[in-house]
CSV table of C-alpha atoms in Angstrom, one decimal:
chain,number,residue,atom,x,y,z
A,1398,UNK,CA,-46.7,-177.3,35.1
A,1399,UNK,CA,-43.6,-178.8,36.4
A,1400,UNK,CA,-43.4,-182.5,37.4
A,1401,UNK,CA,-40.6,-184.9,39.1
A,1402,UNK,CA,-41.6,-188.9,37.1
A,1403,UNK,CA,-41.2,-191.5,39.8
A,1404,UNK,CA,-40.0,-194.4,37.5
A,1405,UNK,CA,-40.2,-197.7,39.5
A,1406,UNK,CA,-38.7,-200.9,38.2
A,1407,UNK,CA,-39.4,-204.5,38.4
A,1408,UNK,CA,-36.8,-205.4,40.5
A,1409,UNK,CA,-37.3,-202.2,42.8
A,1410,UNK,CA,-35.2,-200.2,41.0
A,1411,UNK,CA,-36.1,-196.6,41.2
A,1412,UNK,CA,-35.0,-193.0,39.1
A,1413,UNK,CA,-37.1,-189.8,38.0
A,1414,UNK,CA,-37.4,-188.0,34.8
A,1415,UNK,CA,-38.4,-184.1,35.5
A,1416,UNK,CA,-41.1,-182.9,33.0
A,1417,UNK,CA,-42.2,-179.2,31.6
A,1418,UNK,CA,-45.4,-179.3,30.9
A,1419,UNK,CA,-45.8,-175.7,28.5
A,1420,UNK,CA,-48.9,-174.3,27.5
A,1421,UNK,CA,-48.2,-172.4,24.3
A,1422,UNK,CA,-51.5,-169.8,24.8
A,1423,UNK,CA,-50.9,-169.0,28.4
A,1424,UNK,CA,-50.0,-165.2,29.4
A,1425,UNK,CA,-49.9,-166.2,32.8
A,1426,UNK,CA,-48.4,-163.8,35.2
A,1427,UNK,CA,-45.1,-165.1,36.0
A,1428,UNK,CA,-43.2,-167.3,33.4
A,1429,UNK,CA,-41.2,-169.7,35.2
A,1430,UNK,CA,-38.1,-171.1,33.2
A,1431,UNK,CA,-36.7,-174.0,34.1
A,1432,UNK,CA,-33.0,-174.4,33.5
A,1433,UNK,CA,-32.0,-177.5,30.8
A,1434,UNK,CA,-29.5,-175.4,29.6
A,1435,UNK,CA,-27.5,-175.6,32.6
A,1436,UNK,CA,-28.6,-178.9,33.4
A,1437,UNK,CA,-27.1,-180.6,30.7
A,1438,UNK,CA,-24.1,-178.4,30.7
A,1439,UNK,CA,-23.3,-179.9,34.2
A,1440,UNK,CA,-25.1,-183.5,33.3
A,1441,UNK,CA,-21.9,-186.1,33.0
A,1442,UNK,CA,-23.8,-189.0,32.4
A,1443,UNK,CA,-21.6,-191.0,30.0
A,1444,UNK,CA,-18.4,-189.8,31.3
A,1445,UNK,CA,-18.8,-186.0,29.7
A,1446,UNK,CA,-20.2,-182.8,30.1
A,1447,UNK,CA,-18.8,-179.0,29.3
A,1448,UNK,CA,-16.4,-179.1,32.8
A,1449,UNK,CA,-15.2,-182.8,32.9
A,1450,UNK,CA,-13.9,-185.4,30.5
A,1451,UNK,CA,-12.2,-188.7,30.2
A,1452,UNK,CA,-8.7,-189.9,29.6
A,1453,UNK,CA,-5.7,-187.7,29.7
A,1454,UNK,CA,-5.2,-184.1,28.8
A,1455,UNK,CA,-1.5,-183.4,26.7
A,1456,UNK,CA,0.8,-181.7,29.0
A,1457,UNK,CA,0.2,-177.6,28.7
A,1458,UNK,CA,-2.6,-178.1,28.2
A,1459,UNK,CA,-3.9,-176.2,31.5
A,1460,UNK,CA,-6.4,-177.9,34.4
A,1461,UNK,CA,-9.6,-175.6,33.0
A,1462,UNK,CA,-11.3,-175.7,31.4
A,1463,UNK,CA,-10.2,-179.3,31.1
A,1464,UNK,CA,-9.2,-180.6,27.8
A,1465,UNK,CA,-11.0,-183.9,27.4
A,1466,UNK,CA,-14.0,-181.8,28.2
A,1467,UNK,CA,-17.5,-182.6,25.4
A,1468,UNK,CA,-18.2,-179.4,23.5
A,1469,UNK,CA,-21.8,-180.7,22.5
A,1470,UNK,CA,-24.1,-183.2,24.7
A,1471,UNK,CA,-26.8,-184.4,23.8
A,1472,UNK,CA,-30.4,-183.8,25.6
A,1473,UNK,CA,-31.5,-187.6,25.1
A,1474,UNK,CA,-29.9,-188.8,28.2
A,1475,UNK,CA,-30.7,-189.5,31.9
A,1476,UNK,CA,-29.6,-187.3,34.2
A,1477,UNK,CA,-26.4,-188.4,36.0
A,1478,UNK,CA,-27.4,-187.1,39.6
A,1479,UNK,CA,-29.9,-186.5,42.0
A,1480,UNK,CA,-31.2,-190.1,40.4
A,1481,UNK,CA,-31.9,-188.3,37.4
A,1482,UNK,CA,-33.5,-185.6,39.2
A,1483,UNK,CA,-30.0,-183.7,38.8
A,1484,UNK,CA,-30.8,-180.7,41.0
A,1485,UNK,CA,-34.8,-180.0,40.3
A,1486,UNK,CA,-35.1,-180.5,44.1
A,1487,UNK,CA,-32.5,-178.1,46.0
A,1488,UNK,CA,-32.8,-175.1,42.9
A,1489,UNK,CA,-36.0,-174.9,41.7
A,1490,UNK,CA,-39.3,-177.2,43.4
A,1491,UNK,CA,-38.9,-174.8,46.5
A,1492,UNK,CA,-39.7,-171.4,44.6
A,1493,UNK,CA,-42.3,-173.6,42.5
A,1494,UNK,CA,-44.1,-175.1,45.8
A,1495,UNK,CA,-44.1,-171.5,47.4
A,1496,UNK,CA,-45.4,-170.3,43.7
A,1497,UNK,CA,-48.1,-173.0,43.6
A,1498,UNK,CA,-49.0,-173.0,47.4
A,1499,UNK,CA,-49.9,-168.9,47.3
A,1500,UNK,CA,-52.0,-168.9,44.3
A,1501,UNK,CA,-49.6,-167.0,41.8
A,1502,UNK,CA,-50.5,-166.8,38.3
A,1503,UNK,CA,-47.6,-169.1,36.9
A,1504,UNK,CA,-46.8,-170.7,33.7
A,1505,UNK,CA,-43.8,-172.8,32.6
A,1506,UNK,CA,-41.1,-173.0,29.9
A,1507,UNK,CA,-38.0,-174.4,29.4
A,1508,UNK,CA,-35.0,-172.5,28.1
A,1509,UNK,CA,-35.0,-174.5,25.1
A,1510,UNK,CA,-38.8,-173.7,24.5
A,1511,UNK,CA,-37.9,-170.0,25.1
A,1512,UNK,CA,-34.9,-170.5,22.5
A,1513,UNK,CA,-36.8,-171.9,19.8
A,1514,UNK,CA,-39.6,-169.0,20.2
A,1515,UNK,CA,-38.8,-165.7,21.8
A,1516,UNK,CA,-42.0,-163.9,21.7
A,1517,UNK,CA,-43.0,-166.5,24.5
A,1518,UNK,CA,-41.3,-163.7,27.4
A,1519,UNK,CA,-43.3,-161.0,26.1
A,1520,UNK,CA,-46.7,-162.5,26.9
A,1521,UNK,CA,-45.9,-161.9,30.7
A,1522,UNK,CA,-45.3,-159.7,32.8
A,1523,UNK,CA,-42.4,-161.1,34.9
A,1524,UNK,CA,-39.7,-163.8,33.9
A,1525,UNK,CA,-38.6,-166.2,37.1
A,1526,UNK,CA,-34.7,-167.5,37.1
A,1527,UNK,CA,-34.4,-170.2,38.9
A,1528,UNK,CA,-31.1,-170.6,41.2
A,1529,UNK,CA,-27.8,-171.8,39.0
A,1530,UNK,CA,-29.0,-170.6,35.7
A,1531,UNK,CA,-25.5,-170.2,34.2
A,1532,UNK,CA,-26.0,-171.3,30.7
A,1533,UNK,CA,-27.8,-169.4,28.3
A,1534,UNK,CA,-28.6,-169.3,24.2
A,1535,UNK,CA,-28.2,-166.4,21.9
A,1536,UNK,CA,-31.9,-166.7,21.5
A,1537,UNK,CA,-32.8,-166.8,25.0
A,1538,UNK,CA,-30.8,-164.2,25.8
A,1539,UNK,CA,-32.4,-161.7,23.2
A,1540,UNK,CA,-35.6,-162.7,24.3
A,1541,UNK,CA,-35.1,-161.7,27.7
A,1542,UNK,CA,-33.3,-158.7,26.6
A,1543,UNK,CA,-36.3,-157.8,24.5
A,1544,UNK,CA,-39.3,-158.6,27.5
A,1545,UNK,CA,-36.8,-156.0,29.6
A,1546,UNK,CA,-36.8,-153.2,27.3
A,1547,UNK,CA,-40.8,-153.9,26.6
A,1548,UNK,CA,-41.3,-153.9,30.6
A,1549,UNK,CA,-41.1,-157.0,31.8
A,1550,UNK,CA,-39.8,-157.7,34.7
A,1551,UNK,CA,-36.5,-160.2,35.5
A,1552,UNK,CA,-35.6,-161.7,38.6
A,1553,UNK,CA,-33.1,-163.7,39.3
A,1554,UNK,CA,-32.9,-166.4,42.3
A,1555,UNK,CA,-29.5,-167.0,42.2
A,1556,UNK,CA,-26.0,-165.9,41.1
A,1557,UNK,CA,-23.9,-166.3,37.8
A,1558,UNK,CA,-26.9,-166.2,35.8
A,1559,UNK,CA,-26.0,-165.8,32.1
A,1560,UNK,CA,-21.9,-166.4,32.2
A,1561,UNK,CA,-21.6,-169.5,29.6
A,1562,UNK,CA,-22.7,-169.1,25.9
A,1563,UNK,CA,-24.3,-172.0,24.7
A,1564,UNK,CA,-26.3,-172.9,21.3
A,1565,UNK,CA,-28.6,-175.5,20.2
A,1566,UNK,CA,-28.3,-178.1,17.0
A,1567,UNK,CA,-30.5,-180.7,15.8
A,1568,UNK,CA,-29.3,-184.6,15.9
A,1569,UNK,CA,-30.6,-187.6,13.9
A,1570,UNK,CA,-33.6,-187.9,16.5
A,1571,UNK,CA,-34.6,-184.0,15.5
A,1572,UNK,CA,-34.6,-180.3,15.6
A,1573,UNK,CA,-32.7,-179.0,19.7
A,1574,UNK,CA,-32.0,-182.2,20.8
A,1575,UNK,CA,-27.8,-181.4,21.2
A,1576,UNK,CA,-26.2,-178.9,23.3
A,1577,UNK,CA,-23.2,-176.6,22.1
A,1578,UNK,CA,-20.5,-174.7,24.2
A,1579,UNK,CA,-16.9,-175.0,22.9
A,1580,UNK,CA,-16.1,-172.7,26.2
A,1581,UNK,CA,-13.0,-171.3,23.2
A,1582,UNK,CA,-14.3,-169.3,20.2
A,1583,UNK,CA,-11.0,-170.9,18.6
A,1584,UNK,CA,-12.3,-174.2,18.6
A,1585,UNK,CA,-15.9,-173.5,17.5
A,1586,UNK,CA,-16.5,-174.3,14.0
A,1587,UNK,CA,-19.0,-170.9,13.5
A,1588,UNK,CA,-15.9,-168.6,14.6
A,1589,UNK,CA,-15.4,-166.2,11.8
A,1590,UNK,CA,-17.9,-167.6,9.6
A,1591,UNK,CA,-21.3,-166.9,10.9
A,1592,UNK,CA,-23.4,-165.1,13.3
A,1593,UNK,CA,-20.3,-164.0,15.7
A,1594,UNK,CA,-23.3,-164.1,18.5
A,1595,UNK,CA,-23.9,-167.8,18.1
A,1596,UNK,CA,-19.8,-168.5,18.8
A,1597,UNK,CA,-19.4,-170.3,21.8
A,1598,UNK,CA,-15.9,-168.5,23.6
A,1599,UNK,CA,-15.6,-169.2,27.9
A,1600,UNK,CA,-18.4,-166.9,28.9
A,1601,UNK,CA,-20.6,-164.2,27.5
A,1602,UNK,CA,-18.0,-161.5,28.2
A,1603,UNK,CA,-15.4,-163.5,26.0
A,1604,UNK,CA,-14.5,-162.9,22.5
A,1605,UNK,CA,-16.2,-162.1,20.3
A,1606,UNK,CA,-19.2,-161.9,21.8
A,1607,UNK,CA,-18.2,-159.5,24.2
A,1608,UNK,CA,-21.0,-159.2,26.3
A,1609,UNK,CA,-21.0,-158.3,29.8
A,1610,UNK,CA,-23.9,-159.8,31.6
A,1611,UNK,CA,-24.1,-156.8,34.1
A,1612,UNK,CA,-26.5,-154.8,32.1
A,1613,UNK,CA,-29.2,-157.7,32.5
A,1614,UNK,CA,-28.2,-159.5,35.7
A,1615,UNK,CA,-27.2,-157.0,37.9
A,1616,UNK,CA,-24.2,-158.5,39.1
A,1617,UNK,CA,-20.9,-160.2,37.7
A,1618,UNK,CA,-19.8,-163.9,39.0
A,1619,UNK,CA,-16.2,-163.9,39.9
A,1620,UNK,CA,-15.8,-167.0,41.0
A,1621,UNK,CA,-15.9,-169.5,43.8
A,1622,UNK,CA,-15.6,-169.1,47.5
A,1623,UNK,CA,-14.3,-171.8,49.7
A,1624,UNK,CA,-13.5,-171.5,53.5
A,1625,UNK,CA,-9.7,-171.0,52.1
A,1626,UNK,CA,-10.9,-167.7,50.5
A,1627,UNK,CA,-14.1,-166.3,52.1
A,1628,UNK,CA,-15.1,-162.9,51.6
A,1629,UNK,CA,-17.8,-160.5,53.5
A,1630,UNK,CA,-21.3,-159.5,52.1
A,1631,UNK,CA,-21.6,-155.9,52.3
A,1632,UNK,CA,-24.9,-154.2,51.9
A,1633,UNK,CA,-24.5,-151.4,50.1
A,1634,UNK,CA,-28.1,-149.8,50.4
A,1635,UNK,CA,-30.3,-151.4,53.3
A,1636,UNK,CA,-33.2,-149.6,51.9
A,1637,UNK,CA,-33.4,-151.8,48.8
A,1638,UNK,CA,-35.9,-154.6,48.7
């Protein structure tokens, strides 16, 4: 199951520590996979994360990705918003309530369960993405690849699902406990010396991975839109689901 800790100091002070609880037998239904990829992409506790850094960036350098950015994070810290919910509330409790309330069939995983063993997405028959699943592992992405052509189903509950490349490495405290996205193949120690599929360029579509995520997704993320630059939603086929 999935579960939000209430931690609740002495002096009243209080923070939360979200919890996959995965049950390595289950072939459950749906397999819901929560998103620590993404969250720890995004997670700037300590000043860093893969979009923002501290202290200054050398002129021509460019504003993005930002230079002082970190290219690896670490999984052993708090989460820097939401009071260390980060965004377990707004992206993914509400499709897990709804799941939970109706009775469904559900198990749940992490990405960096599903990373470390594939074969998890092909003991179900449909994979759930939660909203703002952006970052995504060689392994992961291979294993939902895989569950697709076997005939499992995908859906995803939000857009720019699988853009960044990311990749696990073990610390001093173990096996996937740091996070790796250069976001430039030029700067990743692996480029032109291993698995070119485990380099870490901008996105998936980047060099020299060169992998659209279209095929998978569905759809391509292009960016942002503000009320500077709004666009309008065209249905294209009202008799779709």
């Amino acid at each position: 199951g999935d579960y939000l800790l209430k931690l609740i100091g002495t002096a009243g002070q209080e923070g939360y520590i979200p919890l996959t609880v995965w049950q390595p037998s289950s072939d459950a239904t749906y397999l819901m996979i929560n998103r620590t990829f993404t969250e720890e992409a995004w997670n700037a506790y300590g000043g860093y994360s893969f979009y923002q850094g501290e202290g200054p960036c050398p002129p021509g350098s460019g504003t993005y990705p930002v230079c002082n950015r970190a290219r690896v994070v670490s999984l052993d810290r708090p989460y820097d918003t939401g009071y260390g919910a980060s965004d377990f509330l707004s992206n993914e409790y509400p499709l897990i309530r709804f799941s939970e309330e109706h009775g469904l069939d559900v198990a749940y995983v992490t990405d960096i369960i599903l990373d470390a063993d594939p074969q998890i997405a092909l003991r179900h028959r449909v994979l759930l993405s939660f909203g703002h699943d952006e970052a995504w592992s060689w392994n992961e992405r291979m294993a939902a690849q895989t569950a697709q052509s076997d005939g499992v189903n995908i859906v995803f509950f939000g857009a720019a699902a699988v853009l960044r490349h990311v990749r696990m490495q073990p610390s001093p405290l173990g096996p996937e406990r740091e996070e790796v996205d250069y976001r430039d193949a030029s700067e990743d120690p692996l480029n032109g010396v291993a698995n070119p599929l485990e380099v870490t360029g901008n996105t998936w579509a980047s060099p020299p991975t060169d992998l659209s995520e279209v095929p998978l997704v569905g759809e391509l993320y292009s960016g942002c839109l503000t009320g500077a630059n709004n666009a309008p939603f065209v249905v294209s086929d009202a008799a779709a689901w």
